[in-house]
Short mmCIF file of C-alpha atoms and ligand atoms in Angstrom, two decimals:
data_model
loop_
_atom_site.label_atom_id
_atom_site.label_comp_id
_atom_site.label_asym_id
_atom_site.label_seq_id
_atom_site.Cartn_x
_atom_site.Cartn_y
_atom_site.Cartn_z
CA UNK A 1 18.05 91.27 78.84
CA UNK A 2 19.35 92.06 75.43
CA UNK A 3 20.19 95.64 76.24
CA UNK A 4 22.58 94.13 79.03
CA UNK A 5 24.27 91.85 76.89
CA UNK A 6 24.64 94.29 74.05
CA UNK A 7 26.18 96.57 77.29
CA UNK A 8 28.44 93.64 78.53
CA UNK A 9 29.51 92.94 74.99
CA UNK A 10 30.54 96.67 74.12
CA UNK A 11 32.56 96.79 77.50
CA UNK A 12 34.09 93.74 76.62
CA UNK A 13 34.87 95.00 72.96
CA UNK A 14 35.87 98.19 74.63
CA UNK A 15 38.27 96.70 76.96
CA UNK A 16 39.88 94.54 74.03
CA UNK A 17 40.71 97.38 71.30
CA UNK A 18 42.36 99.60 74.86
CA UNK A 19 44.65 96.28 75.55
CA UNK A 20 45.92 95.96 72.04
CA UNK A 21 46.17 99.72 71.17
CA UNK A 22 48.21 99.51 74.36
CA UNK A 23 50.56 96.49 73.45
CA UNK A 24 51.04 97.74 69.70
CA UNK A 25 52.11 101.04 71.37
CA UNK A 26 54.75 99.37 73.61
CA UNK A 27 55.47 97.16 70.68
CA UNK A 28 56.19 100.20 68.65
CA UNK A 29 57.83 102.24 71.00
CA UNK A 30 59.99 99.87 73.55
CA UNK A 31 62.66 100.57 71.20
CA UNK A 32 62.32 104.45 71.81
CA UNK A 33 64.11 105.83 75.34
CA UNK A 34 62.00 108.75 75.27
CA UNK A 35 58.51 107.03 75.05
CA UNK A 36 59.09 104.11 77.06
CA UNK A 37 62.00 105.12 79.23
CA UNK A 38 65.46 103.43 79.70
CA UNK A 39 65.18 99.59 80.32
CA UNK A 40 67.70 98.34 82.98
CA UNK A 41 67.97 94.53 83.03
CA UNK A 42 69.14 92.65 86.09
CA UNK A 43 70.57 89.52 86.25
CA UNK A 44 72.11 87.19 89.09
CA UNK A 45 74.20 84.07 88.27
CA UNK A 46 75.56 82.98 84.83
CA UNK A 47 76.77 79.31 84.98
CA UNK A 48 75.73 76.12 84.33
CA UNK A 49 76.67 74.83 87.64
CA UNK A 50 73.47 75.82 90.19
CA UNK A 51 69.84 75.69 88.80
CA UNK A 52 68.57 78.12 91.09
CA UNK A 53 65.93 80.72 90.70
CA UNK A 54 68.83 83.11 90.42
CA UNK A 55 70.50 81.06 87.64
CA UNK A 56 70.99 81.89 83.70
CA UNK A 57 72.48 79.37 81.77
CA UNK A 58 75.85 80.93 79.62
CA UNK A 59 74.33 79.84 76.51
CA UNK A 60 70.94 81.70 77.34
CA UNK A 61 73.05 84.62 78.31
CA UNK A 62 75.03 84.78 75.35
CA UNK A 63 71.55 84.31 72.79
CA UNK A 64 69.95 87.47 74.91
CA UNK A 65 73.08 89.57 74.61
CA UNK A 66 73.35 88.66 71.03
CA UNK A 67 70.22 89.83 70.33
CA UNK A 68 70.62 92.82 71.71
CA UNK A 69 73.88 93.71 69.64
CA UNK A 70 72.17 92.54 66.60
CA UNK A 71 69.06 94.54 67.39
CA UNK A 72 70.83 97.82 67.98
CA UNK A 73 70.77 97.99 71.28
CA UNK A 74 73.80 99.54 73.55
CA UNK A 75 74.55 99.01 76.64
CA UNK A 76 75.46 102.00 78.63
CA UNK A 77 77.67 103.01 81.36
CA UNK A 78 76.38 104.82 84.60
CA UNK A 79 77.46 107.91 83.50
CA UNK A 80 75.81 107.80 80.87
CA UNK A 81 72.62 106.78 82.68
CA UNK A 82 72.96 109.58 84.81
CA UNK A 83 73.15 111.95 82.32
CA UNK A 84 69.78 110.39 80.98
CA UNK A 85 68.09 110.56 84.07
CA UNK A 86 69.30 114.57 84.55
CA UNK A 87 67.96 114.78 81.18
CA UNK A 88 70.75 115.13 78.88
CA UNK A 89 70.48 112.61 76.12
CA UNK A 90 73.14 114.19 73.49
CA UNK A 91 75.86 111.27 74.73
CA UNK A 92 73.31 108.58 74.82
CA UNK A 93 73.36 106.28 71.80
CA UNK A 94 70.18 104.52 70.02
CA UNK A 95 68.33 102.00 72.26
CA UNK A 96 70.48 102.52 74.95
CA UNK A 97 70.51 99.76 78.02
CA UNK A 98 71.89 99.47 81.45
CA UNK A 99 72.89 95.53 82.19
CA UNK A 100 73.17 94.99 85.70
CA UNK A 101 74.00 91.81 87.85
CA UNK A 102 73.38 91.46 91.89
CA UNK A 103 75.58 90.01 93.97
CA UNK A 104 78.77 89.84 92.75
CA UNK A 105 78.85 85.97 91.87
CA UNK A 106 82.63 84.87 90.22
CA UNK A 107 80.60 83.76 87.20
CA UNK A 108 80.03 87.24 85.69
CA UNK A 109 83.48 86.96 85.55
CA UNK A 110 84.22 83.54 84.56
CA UNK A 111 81.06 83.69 81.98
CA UNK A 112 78.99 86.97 81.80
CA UNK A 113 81.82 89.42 81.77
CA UNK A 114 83.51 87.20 78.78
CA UNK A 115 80.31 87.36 76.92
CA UNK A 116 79.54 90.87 76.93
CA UNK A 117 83.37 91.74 76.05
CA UNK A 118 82.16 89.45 72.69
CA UNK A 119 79.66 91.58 71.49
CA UNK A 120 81.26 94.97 72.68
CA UNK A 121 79.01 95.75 75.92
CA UNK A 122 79.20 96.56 79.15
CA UNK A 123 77.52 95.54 82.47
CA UNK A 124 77.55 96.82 86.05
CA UNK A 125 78.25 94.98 89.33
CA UNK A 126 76.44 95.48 92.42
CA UNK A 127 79.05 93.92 95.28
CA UNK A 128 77.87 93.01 98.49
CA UNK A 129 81.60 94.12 99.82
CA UNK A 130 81.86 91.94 102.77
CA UNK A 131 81.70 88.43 100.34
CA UNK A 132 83.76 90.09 97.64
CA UNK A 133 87.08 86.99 98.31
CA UNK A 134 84.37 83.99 99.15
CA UNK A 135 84.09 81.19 97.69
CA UNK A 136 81.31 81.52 94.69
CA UNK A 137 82.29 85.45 94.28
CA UNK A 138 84.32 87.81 92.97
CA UNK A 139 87.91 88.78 94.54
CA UNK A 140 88.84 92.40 94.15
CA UNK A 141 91.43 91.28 91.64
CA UNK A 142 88.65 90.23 89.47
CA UNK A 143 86.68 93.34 90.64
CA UNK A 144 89.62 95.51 89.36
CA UNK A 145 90.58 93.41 85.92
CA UNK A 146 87.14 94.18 85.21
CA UNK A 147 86.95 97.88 86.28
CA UNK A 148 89.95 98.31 84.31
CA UNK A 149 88.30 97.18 81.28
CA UNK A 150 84.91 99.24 81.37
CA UNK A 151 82.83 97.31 84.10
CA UNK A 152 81.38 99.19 86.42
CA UNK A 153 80.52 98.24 89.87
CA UNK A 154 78.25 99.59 92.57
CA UNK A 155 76.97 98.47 96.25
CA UNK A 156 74.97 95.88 97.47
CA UNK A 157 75.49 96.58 101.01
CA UNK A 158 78.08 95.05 103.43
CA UNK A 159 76.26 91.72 104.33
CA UNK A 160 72.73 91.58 102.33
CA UNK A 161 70.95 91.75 104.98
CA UNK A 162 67.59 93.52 103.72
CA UNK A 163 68.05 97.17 104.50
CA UNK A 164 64.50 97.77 106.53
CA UNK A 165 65.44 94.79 108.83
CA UNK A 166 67.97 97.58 110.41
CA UNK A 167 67.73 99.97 113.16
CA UNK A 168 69.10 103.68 111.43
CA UNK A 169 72.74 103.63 112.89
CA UNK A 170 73.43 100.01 111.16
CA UNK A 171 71.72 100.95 107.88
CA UNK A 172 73.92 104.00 107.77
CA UNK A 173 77.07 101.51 108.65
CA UNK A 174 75.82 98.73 105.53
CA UNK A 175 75.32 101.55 103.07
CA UNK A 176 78.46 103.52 103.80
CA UNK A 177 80.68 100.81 104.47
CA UNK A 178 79.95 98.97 101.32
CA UNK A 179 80.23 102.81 98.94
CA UNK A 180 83.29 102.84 101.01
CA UNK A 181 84.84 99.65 100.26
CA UNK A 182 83.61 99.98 96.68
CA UNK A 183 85.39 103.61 96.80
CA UNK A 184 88.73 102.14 98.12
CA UNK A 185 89.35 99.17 95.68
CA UNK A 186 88.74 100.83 92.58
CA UNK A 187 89.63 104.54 93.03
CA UNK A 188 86.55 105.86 91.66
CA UNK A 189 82.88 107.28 93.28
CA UNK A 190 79.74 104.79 94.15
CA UNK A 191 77.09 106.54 93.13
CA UNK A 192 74.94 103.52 92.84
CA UNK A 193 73.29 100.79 95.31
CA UNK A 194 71.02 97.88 94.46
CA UNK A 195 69.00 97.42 97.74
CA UNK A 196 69.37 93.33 98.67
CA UNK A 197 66.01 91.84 97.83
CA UNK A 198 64.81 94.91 96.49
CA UNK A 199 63.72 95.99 100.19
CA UNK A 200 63.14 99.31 101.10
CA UNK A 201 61.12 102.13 103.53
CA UNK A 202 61.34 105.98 103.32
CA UNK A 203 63.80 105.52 105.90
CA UNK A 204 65.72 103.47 103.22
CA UNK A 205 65.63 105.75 100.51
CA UNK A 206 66.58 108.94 103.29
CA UNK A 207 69.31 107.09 104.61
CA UNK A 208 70.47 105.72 101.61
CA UNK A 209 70.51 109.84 100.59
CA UNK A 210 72.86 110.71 103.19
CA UNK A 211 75.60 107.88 102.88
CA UNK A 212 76.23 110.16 99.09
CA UNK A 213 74.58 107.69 96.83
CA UNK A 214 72.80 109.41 94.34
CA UNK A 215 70.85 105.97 92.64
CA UNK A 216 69.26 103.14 93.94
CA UNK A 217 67.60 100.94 92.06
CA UNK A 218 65.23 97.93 93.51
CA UNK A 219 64.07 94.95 91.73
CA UNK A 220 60.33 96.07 90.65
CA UNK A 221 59.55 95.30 87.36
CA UNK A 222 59.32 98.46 84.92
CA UNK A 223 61.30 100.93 82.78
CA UNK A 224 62.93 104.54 84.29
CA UNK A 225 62.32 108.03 83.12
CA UNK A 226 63.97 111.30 84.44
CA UNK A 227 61.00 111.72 86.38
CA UNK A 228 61.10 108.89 88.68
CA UNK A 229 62.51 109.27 92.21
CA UNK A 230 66.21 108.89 91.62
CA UNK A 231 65.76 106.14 94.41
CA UNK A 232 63.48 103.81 93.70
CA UNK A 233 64.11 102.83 89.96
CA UNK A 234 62.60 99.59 88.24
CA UNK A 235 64.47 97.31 86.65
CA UNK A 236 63.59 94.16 84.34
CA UNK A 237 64.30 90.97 86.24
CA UNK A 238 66.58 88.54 84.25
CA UNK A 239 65.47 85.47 87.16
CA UNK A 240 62.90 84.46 88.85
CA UNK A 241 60.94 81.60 86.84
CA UNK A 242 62.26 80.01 83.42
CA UNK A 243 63.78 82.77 81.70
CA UNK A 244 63.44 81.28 78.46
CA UNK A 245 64.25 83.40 75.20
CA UNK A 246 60.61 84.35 74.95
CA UNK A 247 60.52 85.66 78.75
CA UNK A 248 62.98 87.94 77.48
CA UNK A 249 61.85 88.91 74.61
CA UNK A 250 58.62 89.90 76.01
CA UNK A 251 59.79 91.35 79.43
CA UNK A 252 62.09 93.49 77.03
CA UNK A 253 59.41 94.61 75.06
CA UNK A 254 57.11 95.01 77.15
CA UNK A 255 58.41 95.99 80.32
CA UNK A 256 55.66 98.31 81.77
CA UNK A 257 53.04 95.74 80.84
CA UNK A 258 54.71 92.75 82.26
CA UNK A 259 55.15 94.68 84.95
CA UNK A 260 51.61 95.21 85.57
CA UNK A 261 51.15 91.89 85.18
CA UNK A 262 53.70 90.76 88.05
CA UNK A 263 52.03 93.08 90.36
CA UNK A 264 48.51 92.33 89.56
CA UNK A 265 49.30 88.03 89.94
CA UNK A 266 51.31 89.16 93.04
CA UNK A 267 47.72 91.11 94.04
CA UNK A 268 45.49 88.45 93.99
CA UNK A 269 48.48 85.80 95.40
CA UNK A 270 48.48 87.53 98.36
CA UNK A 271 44.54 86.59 99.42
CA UNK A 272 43.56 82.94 100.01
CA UNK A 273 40.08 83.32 98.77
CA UNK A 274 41.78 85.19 95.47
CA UNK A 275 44.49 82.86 94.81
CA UNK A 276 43.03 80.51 91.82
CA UNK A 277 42.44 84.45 90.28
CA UNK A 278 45.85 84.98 90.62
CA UNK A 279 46.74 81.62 88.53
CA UNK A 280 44.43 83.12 85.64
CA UNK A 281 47.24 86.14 85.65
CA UNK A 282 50.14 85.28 83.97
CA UNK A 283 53.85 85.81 85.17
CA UNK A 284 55.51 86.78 82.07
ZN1 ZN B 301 71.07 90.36 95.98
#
């Protein structure tokens, strides 16, 4: 009986000194691109208008982007993030950052966009081109102020319509349509799509291939090396729950680890009989 306890007891001890040796390396190193790869954070709606799971307040906004500029951090443009992921990092500045939003709400312009021009950084736009004029988003006037100005912009599809809800022939017209429309308004390539919900299938990522994108990032929680399949790159989600200043903080930081925790919680959720486990996993 004792020998099992002292057993139990050193696997426990064990499992502690891996889990902080683990955190005090991503503690350490989330500030270094090359260790813990290039955090990409994605955001939704900026305003204080809606209190939706999609919803960041302005102020909140404005304290997380301050941080970053007083922390060092850059934000980067696509170009440059491309040149990162090919593996040239002689443009790329200390603790580099993408900052993306979804959607294409007319807050990032009204709010986020005059935020970001406050502390010097840039974002990018994914437009879901058939609602770019609604009510609630972005014209193409705003779309082009923007542009003009160092905001970058990328797909979304035509209608957001999850991509693996569509036969082949209308996947191929949402994600060419949409680079197209991007393409006309602003002069310049779309290399880039955010797939709506973060849905996708190999038949996704092929198709998504063909229409000439050459990035697609989905909303799974995690950082992006050179490595990873140019197609399905994680991204830190800026929604989803109370995003308070801590959330950040720690989904900054620790990116890869929250991320394991999202997906273990998300795990357990997905069982009846496991579901209280999955309440014992936090959602960080
Ligand atoms: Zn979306």
């Amino acid at each position: 009986m004792k020998k099992i306890c002292t057993w139990i007891l050193g696997i426990v001890l064990a499992f502690i000194v891996l889990l902080s040796g683990a955190l005090i390396y991503w503690y350490f190193a989330s500030i270094n691109y090359h260790l813990t790869g290039m955090p990409v954070l994605n955001y939704h709606q900026v305003n204080n208008k809606f209190h939706t799971v999609l919803t960041m307040k302005p102020e909140n906004f404005e304290e997380q982007i301050r941080y970053l500029s007083e922390n060092g951090y850059h934000s980067i443009t696509l170009e440059q993030f491309e040149q990162y992921m090919e593996g040239n990092t002689s443009n790329l500045p200390d603790r580099p950052i993408l900052i993306t939003f979804d959607d294409g709400y007319v807050d990032n312009y009204e709010y986020a966009y005059p935020i970001l021009k406050k502390y010097n950084m840039v974002g990018t736009i994914f437009l879901i081109t058939d609602f770019v004029g609604r009510p609630g988003y972005l014209n193409w006037d705003q779309v082009k102020e923007m542009s003009n100005a160092g905001m970058e912009f990328g797909s979304h599809t035509l209608s957001h319509r999850p991509l693996d809800s569509f036969n082949r022939a209308d996947m191929r017209h949402e994600l060419v349509g949409s680079k197209k429309a991007v393409e006309w308004h602003l002069n310049r390539p779309c290399d880039f799509i955010a797939f709506p919900e973060g849905k996708f299938t190999d038949t996704v990522l092929e198709e998504t291939q063909n229409a000439g994108y050459k990035y697609g990032f989905t909303i799974d929680a995690g950082r992006d090396f050179p490595w990873d399949n140019p197609y399905d790159l994680d991204r830190i989600a800026m929604f989803e729950g109370p995003i308070s200043f801590e959330h950040f903080r720690f989904r900054l930081t620790f990116s890869a680890f929250s991320a394991f925790l999202w997906k273990t919680h998300k795990f357990f959720e997905h069982m009846e009989f496991t579901k209280p486990l999955a309440n014992c996993i936090p959602e960080p």
